JSON list of C-alpha atoms and ligand atoms in Angstrom, two decimals:
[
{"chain": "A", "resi": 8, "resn": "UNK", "atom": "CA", "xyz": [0.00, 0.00, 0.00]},
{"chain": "A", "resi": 9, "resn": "UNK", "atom": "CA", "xyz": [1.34, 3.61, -1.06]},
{"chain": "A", "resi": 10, "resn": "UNK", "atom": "CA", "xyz": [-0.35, 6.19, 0.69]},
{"chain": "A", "resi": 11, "resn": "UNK", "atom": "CA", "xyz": [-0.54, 9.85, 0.05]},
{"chain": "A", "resi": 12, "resn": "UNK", "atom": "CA", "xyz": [-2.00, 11.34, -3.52]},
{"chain": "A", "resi": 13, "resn": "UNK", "atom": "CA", "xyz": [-3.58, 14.34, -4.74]},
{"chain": "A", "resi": 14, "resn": "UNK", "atom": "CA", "xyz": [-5.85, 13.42, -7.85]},
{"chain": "A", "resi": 15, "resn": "UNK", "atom": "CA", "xyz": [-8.70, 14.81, -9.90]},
{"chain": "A", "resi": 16, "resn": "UNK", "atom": "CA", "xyz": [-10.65, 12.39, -11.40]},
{"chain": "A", "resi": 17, "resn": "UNK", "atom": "CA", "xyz": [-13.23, 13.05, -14.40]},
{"chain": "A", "resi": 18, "resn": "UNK", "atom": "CA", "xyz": [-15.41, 10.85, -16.37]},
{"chain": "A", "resi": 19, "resn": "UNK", "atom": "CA", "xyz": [-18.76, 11.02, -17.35]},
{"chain": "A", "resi": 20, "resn": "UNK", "atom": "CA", "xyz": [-22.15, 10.30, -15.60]},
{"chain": "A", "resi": 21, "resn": "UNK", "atom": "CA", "xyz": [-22.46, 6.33, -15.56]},
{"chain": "A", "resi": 22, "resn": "UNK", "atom": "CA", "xyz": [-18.86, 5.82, -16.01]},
{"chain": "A", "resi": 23, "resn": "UNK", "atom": "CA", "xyz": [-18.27, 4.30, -13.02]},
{"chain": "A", "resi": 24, "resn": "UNK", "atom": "CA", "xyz": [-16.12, 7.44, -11.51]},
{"chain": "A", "resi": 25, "resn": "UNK", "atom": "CA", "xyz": [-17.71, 7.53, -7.91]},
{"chain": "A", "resi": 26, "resn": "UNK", "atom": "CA", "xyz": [-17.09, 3.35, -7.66]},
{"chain": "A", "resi": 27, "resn": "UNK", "atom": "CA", "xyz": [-13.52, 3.63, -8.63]},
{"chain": "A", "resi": 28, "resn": "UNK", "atom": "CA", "xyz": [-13.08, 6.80, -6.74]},
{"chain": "A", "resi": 29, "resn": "UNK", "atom": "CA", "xyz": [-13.64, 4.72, -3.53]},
{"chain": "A", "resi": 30, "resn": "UNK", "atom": "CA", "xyz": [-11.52, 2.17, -4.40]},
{"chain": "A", "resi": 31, "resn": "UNK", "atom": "CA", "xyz": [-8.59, 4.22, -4.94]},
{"chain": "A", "resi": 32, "resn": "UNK", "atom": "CA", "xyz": [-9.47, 6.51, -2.02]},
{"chain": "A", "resi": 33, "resn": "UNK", "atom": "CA", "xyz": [-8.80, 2.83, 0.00]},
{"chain": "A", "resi": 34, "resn": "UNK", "atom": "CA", "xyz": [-5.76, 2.04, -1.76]},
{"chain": "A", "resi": 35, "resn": "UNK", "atom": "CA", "xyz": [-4.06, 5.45, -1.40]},
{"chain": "A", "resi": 36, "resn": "UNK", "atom": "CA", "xyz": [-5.87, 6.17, 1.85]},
{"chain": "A", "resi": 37, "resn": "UNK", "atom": "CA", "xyz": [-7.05, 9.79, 0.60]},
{"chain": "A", "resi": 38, "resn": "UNK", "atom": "CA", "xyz": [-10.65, 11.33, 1.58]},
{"chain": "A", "resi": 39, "resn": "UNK", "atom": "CA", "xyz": [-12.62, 10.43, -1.51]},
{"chain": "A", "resi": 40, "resn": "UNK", "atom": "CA", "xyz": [-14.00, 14.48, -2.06]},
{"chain": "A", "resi": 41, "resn": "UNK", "atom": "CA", "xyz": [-17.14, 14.29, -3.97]},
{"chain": "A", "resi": 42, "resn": "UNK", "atom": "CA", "xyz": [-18.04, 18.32, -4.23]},
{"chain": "A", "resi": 43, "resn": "UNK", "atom": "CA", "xyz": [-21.93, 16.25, -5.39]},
{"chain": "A", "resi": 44, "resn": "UNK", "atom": "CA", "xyz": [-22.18, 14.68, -1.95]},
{"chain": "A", "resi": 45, "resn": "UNK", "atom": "CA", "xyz": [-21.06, 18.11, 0.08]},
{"chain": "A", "resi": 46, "resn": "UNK", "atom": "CA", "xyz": [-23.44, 20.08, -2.27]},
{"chain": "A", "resi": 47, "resn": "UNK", "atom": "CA", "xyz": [-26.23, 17.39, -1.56]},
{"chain": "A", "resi": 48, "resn": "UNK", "atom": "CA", "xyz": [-25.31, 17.22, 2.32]},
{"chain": "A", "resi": 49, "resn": "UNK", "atom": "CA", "xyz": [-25.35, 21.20, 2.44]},
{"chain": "A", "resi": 50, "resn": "UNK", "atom": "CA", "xyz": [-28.61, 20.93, 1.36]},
{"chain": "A", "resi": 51, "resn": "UNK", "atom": "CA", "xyz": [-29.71, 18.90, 4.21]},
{"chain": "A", "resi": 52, "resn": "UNK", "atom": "CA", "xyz": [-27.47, 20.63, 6.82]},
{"chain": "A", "resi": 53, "resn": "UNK", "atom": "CA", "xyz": [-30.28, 24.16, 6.78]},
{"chain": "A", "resi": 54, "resn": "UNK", "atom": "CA", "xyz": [-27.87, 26.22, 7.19]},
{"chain": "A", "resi": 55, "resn": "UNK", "atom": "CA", "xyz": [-27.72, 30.06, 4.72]},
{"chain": "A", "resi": 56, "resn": "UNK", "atom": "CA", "xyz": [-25.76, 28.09, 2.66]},
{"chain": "A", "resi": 57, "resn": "UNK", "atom": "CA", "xyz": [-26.92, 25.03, 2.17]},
{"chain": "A", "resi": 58, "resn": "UNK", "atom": "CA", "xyz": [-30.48, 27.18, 1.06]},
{"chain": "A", "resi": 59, "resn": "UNK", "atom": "CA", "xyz": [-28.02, 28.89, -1.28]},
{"chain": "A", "resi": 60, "resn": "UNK", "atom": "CA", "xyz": [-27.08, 25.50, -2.68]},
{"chain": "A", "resi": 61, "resn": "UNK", "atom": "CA", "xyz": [-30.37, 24.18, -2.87]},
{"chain": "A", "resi": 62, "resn": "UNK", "atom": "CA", "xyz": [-31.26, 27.28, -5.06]},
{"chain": "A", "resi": 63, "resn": "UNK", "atom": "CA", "xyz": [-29.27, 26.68, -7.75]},
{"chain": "A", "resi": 64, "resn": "UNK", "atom": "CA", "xyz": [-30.05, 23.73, -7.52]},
{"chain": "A", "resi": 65, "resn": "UNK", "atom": "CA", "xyz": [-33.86, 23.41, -7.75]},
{"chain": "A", "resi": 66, "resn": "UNK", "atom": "CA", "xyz": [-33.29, 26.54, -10.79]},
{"chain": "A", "resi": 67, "resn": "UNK", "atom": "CA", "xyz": [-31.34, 23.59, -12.70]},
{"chain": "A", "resi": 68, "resn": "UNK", "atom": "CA", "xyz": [-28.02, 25.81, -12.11]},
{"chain": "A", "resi": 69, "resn": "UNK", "atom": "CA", "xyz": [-25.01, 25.03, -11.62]},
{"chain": "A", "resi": 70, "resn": "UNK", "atom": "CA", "xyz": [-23.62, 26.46, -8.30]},
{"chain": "A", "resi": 71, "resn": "UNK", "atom": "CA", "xyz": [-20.93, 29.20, -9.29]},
{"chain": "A", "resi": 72, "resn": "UNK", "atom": "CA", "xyz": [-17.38, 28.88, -9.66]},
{"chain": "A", "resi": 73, "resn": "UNK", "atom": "CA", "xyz": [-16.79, 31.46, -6.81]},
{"chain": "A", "resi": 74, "resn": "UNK", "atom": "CA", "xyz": [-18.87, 29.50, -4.44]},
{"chain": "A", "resi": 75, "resn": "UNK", "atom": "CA", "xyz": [-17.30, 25.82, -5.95]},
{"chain": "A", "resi": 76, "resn": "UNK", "atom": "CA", "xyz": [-13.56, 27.12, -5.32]},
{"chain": "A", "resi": 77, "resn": "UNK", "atom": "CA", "xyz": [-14.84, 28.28, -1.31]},
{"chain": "A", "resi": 78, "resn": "UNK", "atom": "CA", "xyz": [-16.31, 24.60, -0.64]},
{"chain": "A", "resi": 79, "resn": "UNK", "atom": "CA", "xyz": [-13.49, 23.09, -2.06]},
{"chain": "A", "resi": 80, "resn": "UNK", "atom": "CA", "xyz": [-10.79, 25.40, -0.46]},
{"chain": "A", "resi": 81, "resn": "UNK", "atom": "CA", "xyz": [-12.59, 24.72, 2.82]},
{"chain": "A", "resi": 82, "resn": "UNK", "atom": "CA", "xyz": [-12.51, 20.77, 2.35]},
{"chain": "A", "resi": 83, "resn": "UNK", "atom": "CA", "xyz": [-8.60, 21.08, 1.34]},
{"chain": "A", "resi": 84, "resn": "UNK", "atom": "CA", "xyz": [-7.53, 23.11, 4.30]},
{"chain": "A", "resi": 85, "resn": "UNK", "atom": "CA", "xyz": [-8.61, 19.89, 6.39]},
{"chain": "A", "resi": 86, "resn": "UNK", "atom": "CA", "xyz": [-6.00, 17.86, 8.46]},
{"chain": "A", "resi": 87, "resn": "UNK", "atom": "CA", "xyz": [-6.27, 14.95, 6.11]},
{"chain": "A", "resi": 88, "resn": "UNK", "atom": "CA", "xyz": [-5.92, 16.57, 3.10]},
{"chain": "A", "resi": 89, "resn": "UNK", "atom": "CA", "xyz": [-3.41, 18.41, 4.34]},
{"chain": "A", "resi": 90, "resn": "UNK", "atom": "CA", "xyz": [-1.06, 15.99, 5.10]},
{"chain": "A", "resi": 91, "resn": "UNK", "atom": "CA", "xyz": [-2.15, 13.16, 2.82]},
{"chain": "A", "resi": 92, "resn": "UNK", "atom": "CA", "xyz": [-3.65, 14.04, -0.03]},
{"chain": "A", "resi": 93, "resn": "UNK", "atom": "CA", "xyz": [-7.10, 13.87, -1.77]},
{"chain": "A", "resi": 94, "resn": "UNK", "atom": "CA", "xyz": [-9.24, 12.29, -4.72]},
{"chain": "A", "resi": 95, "resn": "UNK", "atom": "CA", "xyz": [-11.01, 14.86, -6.03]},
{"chain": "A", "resi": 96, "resn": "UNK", "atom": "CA", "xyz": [-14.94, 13.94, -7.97]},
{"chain": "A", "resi": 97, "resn": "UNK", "atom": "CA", "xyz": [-16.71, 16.61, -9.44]},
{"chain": "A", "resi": 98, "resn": "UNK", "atom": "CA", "xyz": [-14.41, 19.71, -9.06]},
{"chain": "A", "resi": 99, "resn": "UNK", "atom": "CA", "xyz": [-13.11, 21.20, -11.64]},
{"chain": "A", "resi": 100, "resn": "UNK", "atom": "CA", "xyz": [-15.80, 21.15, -14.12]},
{"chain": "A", "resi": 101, "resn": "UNK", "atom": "CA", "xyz": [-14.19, 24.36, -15.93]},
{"chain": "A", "resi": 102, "resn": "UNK", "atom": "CA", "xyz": [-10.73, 25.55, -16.37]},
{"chain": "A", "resi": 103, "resn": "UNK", "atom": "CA", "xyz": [-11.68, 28.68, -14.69]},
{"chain": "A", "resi": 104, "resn": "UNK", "atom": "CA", "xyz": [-11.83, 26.36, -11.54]},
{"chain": "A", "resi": 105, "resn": "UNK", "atom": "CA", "xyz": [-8.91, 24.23, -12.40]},
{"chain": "A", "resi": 106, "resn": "UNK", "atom": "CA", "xyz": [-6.13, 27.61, -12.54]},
{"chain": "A", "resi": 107, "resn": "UNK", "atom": "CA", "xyz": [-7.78, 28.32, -8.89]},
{"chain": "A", "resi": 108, "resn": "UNK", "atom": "CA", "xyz": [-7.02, 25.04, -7.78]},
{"chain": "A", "resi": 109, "resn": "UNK", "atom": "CA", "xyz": [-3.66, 24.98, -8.51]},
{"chain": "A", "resi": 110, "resn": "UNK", "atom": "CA", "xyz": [-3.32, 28.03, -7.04]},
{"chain": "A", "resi": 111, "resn": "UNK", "atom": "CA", "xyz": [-4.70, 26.46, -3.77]},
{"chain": "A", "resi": 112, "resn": "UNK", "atom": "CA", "xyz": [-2.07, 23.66, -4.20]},
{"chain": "A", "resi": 113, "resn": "UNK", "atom": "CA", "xyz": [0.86, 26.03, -4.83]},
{"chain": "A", "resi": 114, "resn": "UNK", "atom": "CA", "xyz": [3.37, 24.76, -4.16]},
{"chain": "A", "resi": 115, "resn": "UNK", "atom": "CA", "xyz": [3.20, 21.24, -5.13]},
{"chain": "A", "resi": 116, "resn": "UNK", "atom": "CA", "xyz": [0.28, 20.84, -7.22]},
{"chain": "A", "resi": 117, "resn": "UNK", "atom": "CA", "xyz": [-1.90, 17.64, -8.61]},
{"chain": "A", "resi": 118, "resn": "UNK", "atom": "CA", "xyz": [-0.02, 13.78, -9.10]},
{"chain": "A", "resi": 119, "resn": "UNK", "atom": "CA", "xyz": [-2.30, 13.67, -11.88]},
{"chain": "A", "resi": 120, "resn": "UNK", "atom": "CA", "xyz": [-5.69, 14.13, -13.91]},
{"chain": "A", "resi": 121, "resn": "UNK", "atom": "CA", "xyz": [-7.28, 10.55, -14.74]},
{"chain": "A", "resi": 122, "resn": "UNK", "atom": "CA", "xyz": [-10.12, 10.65, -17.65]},
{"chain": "A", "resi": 123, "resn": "UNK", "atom": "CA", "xyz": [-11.74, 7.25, -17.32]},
{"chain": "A", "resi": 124, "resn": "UNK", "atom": "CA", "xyz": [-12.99, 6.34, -21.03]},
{"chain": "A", "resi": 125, "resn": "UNK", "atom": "CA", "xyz": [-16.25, 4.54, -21.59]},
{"chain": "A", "resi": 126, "resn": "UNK", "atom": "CA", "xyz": [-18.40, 5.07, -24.70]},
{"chain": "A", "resi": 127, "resn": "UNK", "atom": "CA", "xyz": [-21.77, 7.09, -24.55]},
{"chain": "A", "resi": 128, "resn": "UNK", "atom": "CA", "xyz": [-23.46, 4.15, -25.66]},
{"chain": "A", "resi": 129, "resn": "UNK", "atom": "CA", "xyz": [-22.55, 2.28, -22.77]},
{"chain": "A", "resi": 130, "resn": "UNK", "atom": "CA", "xyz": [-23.21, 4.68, -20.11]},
{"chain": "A", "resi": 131, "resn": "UNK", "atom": "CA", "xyz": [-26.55, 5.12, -22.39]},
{"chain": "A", "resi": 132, "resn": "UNK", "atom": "CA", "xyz": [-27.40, 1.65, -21.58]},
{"chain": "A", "resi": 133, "resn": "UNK", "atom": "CA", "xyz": [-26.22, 1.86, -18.19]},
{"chain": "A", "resi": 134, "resn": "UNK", "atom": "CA", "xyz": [-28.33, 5.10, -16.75]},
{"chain": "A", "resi": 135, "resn": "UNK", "atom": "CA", "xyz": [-31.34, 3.90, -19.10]},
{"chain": "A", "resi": 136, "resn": "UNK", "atom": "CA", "xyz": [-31.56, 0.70, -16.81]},
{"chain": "A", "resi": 137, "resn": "UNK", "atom": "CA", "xyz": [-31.00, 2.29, -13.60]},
{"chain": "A", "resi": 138, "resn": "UNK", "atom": "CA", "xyz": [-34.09, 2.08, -11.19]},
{"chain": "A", "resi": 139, "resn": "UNK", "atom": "CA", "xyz": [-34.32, 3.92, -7.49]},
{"chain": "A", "resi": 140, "resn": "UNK", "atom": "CA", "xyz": [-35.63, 2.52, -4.51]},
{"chain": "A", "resi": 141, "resn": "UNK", "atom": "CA", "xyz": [-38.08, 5.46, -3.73]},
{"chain": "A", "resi": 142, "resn": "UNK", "atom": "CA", "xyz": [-37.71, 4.47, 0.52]},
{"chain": "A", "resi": 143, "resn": "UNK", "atom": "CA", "xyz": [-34.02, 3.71, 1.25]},
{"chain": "A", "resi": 144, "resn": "UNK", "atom": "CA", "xyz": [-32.97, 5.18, -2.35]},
{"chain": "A", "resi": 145, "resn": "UNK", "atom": "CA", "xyz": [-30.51, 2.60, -3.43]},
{"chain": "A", "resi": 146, "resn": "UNK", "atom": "CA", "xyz": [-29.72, 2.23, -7.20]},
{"chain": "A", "resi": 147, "resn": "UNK", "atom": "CA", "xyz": [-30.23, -1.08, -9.38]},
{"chain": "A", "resi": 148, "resn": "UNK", "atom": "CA", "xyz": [-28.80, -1.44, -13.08]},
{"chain": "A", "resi": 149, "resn": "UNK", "atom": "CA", "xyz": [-27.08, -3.67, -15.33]},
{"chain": "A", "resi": 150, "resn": "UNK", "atom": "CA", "xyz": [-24.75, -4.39, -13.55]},
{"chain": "A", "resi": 151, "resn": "UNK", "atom": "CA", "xyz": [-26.24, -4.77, -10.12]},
{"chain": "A", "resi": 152, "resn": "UNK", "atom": "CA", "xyz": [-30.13, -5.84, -11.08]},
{"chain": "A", "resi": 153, "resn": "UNK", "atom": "CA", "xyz": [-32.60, -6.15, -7.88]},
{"chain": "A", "resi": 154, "resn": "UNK", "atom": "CA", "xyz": [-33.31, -9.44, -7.31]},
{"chain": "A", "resi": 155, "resn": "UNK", "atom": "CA", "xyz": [-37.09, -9.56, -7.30]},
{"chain": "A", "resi": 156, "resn": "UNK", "atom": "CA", "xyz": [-38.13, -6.92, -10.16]},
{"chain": "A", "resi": 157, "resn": "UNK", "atom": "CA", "xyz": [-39.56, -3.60, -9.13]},
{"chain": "A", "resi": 158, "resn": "UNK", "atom": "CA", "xyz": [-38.58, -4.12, -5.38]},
{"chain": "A", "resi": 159, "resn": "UNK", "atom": "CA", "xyz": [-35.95, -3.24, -3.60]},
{"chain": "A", "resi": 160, "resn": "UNK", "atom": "CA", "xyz": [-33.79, -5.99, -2.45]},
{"chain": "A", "resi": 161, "resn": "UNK", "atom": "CA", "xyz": [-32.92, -4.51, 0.77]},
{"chain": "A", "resi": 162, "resn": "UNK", "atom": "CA", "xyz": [-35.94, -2.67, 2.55]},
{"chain": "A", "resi": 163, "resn": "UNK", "atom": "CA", "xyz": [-38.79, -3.97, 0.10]},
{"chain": "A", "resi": 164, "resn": "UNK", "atom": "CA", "xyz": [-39.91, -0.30, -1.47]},
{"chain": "A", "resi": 165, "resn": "UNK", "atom": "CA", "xyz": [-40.77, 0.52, -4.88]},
{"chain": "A", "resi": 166, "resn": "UNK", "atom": "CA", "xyz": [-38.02, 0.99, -7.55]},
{"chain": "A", "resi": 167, "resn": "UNK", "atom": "CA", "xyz": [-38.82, 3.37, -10.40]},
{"chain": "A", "resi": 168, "resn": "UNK", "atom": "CA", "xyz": [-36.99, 5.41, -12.91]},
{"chain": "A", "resi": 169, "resn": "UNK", "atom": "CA", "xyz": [-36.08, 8.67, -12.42]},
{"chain": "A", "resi": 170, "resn": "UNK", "atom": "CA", "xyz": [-37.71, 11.49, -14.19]},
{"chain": "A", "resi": 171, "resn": "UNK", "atom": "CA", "xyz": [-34.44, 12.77, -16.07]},
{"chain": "A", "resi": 172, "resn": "UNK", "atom": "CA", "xyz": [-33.27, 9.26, -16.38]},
{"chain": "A", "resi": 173, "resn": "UNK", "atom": "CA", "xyz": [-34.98, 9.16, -19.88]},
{"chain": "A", "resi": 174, "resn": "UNK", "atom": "CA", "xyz": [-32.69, 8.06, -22.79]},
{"chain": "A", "resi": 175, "resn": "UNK", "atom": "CA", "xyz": [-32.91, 11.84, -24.34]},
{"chain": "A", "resi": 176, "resn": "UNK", "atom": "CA", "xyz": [-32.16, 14.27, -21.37]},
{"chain": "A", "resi": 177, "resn": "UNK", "atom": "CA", "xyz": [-29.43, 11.56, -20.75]},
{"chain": "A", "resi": 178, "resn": "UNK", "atom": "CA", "xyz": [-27.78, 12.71, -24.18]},
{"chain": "A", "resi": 179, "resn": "UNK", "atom": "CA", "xyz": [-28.52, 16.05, -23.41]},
{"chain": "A", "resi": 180, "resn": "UNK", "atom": "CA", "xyz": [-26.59, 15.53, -20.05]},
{"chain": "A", "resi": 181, "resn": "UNK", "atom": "CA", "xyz": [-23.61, 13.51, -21.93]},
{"chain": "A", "resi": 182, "resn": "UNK", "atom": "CA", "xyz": [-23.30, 15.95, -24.60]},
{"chain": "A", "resi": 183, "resn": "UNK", "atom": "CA", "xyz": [-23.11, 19.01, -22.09]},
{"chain": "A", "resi": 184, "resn": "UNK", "atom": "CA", "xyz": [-20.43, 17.38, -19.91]},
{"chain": "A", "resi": 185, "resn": "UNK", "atom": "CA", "xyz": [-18.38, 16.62, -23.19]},
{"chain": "A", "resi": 186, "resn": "UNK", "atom": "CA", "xyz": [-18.33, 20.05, -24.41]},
{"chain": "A", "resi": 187, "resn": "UNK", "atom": "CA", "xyz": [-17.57, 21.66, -21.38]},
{"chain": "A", "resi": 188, "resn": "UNK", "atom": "CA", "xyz": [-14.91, 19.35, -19.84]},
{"chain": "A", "resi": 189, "resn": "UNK", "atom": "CA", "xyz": [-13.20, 19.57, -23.68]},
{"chain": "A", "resi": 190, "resn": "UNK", "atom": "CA", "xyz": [-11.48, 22.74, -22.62]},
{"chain": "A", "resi": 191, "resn": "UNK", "atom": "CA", "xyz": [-10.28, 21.03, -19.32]},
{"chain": "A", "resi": 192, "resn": "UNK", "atom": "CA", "xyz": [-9.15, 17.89, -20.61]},
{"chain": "A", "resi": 193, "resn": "UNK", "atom": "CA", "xyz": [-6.91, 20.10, -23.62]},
{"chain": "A", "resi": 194, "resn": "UNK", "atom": "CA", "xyz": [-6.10, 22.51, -20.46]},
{"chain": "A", "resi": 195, "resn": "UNK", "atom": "CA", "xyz": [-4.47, 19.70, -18.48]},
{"chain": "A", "resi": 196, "resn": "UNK", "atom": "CA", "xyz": [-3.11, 17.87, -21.29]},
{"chain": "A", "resi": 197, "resn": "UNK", "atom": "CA", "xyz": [-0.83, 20.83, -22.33]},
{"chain": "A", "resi": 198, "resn": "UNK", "atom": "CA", "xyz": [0.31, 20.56, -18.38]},
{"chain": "A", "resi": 199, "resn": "UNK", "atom": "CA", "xyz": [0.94, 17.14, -18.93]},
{"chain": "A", "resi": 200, "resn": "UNK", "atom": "CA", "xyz": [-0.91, 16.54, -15.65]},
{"chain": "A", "resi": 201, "resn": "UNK", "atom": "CA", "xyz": [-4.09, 14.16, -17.86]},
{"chain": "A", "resi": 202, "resn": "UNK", "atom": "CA", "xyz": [-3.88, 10.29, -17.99]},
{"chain": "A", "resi": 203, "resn": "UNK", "atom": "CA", "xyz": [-6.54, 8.57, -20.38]},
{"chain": "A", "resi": 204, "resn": "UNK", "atom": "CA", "xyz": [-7.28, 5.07, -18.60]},
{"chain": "A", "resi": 205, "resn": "UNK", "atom": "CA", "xyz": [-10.17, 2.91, -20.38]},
{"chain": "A", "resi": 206, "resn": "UNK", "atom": "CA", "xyz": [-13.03, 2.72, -18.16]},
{"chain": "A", "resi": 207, "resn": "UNK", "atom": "CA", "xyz": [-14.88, -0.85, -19.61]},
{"chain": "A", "resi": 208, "resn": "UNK", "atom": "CA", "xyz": [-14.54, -4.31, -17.98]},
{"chain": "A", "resi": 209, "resn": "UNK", "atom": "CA", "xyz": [-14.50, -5.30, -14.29]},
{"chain": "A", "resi": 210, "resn": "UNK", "atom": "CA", "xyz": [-14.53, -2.72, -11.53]},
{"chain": "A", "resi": 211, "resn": "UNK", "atom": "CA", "xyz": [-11.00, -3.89, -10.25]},
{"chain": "A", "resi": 212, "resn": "UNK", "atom": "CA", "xyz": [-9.67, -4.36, -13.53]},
{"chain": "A", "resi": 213, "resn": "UNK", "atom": "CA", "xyz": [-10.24, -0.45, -14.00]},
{"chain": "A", "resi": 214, "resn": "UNK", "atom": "CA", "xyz": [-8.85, 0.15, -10.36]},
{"chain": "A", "resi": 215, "resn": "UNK", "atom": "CA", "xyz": [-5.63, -1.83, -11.74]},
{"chain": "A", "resi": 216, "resn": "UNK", "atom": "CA", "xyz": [-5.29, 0.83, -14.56]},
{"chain": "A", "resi": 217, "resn": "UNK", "atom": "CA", "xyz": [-5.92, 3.72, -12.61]},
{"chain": "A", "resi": 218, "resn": "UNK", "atom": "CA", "xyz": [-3.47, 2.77, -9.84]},
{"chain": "A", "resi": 219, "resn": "UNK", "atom": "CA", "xyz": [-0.54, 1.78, -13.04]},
{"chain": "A", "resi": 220, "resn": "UNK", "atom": "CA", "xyz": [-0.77, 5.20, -14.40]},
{"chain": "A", "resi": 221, "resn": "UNK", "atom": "CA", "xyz": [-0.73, 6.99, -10.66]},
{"chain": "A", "resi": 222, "resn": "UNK", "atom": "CA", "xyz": [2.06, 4.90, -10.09]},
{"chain": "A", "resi": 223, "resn": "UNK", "atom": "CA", "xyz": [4.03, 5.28, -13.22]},
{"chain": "A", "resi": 224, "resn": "UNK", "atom": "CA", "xyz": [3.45, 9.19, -12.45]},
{"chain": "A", "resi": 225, "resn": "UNK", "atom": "CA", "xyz": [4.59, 9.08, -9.50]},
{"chain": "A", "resi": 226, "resn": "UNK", "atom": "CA", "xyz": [8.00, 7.46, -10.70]},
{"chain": "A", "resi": 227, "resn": "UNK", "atom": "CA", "xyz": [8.30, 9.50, -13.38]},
{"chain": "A", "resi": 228, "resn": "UNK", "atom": "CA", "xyz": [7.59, 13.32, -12.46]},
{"chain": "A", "resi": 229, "resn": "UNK", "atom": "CA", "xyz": [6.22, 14.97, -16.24]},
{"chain": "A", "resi": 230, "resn": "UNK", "atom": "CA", "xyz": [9.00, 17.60, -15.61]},
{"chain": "A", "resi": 231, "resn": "UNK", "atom": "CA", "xyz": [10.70, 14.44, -17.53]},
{"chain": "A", "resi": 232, "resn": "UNK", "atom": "CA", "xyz": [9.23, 12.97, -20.15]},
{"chain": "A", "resi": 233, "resn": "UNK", "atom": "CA", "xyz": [10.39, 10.37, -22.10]},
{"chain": "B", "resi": 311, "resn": "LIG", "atom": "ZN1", "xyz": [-34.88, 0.24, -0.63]}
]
């Protein structure tokens, strides 16, 4: 086990980034940092700005940069960050964000930027199939069907799809992600900070590429590139 690594991982919705997050957060033993989880727990937490989030939020907004870069900054000044690292899920989503978070790692700055690959028709299939348990709100797909149909394996309540979980706002969604991460992904490429890694197969067979090309970064600093 290797510990200590500060990564930003991107990859489209139904990629599998949030799995594979965790399981490198346990190899590297980093807090896994999904900003979607702090937004959605703000939301919960009733306090001025978790209202604020929840704003945006119900508009169909995205919360600001300005606001973004605070959470984050706040969640990076913690003792375990500080001293070990960080997988980052979610943040940044423009490059705007990206130049203020290396200016919050300065000095130092990110290991590396991992893209996990998977084709849009897969993830197509994937968030097409996916079903909700409307009580305890687990998720069922492909690759995890419920057991018994429309019923939730674990507390017995209702599964159903969700509203935007229809195959066309799903494009929509995949085809706004692409064209606004584009500038990102070119933005850390020229930094030599972004790793490609193909996101299809096994769960731990993606894990295995992920933690080759942190590794291989890690030997090899891009300051020297072969
Ligand atoms: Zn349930």
């Amino acid at each position: 086990m290797v510990p200590g690594v500060r990564l930003v991982v991107l990859g489209k919705q139904g990629a599998g980034k949030g799995t594979q997050c965790v399981r490198l957060s346990r190899h590297y033993v980093v807090p896994h940092i999904s900003t979607g989880d702090m937004l959605r727990s703000a939301t919960r937490s009733g306090t001025d700005f978790g209202r604020l989030v929840a704003e945006y939020m119900h508009l169909g907004e995205l919360v600001p940069d300005d606001v973004m870069i605070k959470v984050v900054e706040h969640r990076l000044d913690q003792h375990d960050t500080k001293n070990r690292g960080f997988i980052l899920d979610g943040f940044p989503r423009t490059v705007f964000q990206a130049e203020a978070l290396e200016n919050l790692l300065n000095p130092g700055g990110l290991d590396l930027v991992l893209d996990l690959e998977v084709p849009t028709e897969v993830v197509l299939e994937r968030l097409a199939s996916r079903r909700v348990c409307s009580v305890c709100g687990t998720i069922f797909g492909i690759d995890n069907p419920a057991r018994r149909g429309a019923i939730c394996d674990h507390c017995g309540g209702e599964l159903a799809q969700r509203d935007d979980d229809t195959e066309d706002s799903i494009r929509r969604r995949l085809e706004l992600y692409a064209s606004s991460t584009e500038p990102l992904i070119s933005w850390y490429l020229e930094r030599r900070k972004l790793a490609a890694v193909e996101g299809l197969g096994p769960a731990e067979r993606v894990t295995s590429r992920l933690i080759r090309a942190i590794d291989n970064r890690r030997q090899r600093p891009p300051e020297y590139p072969d």
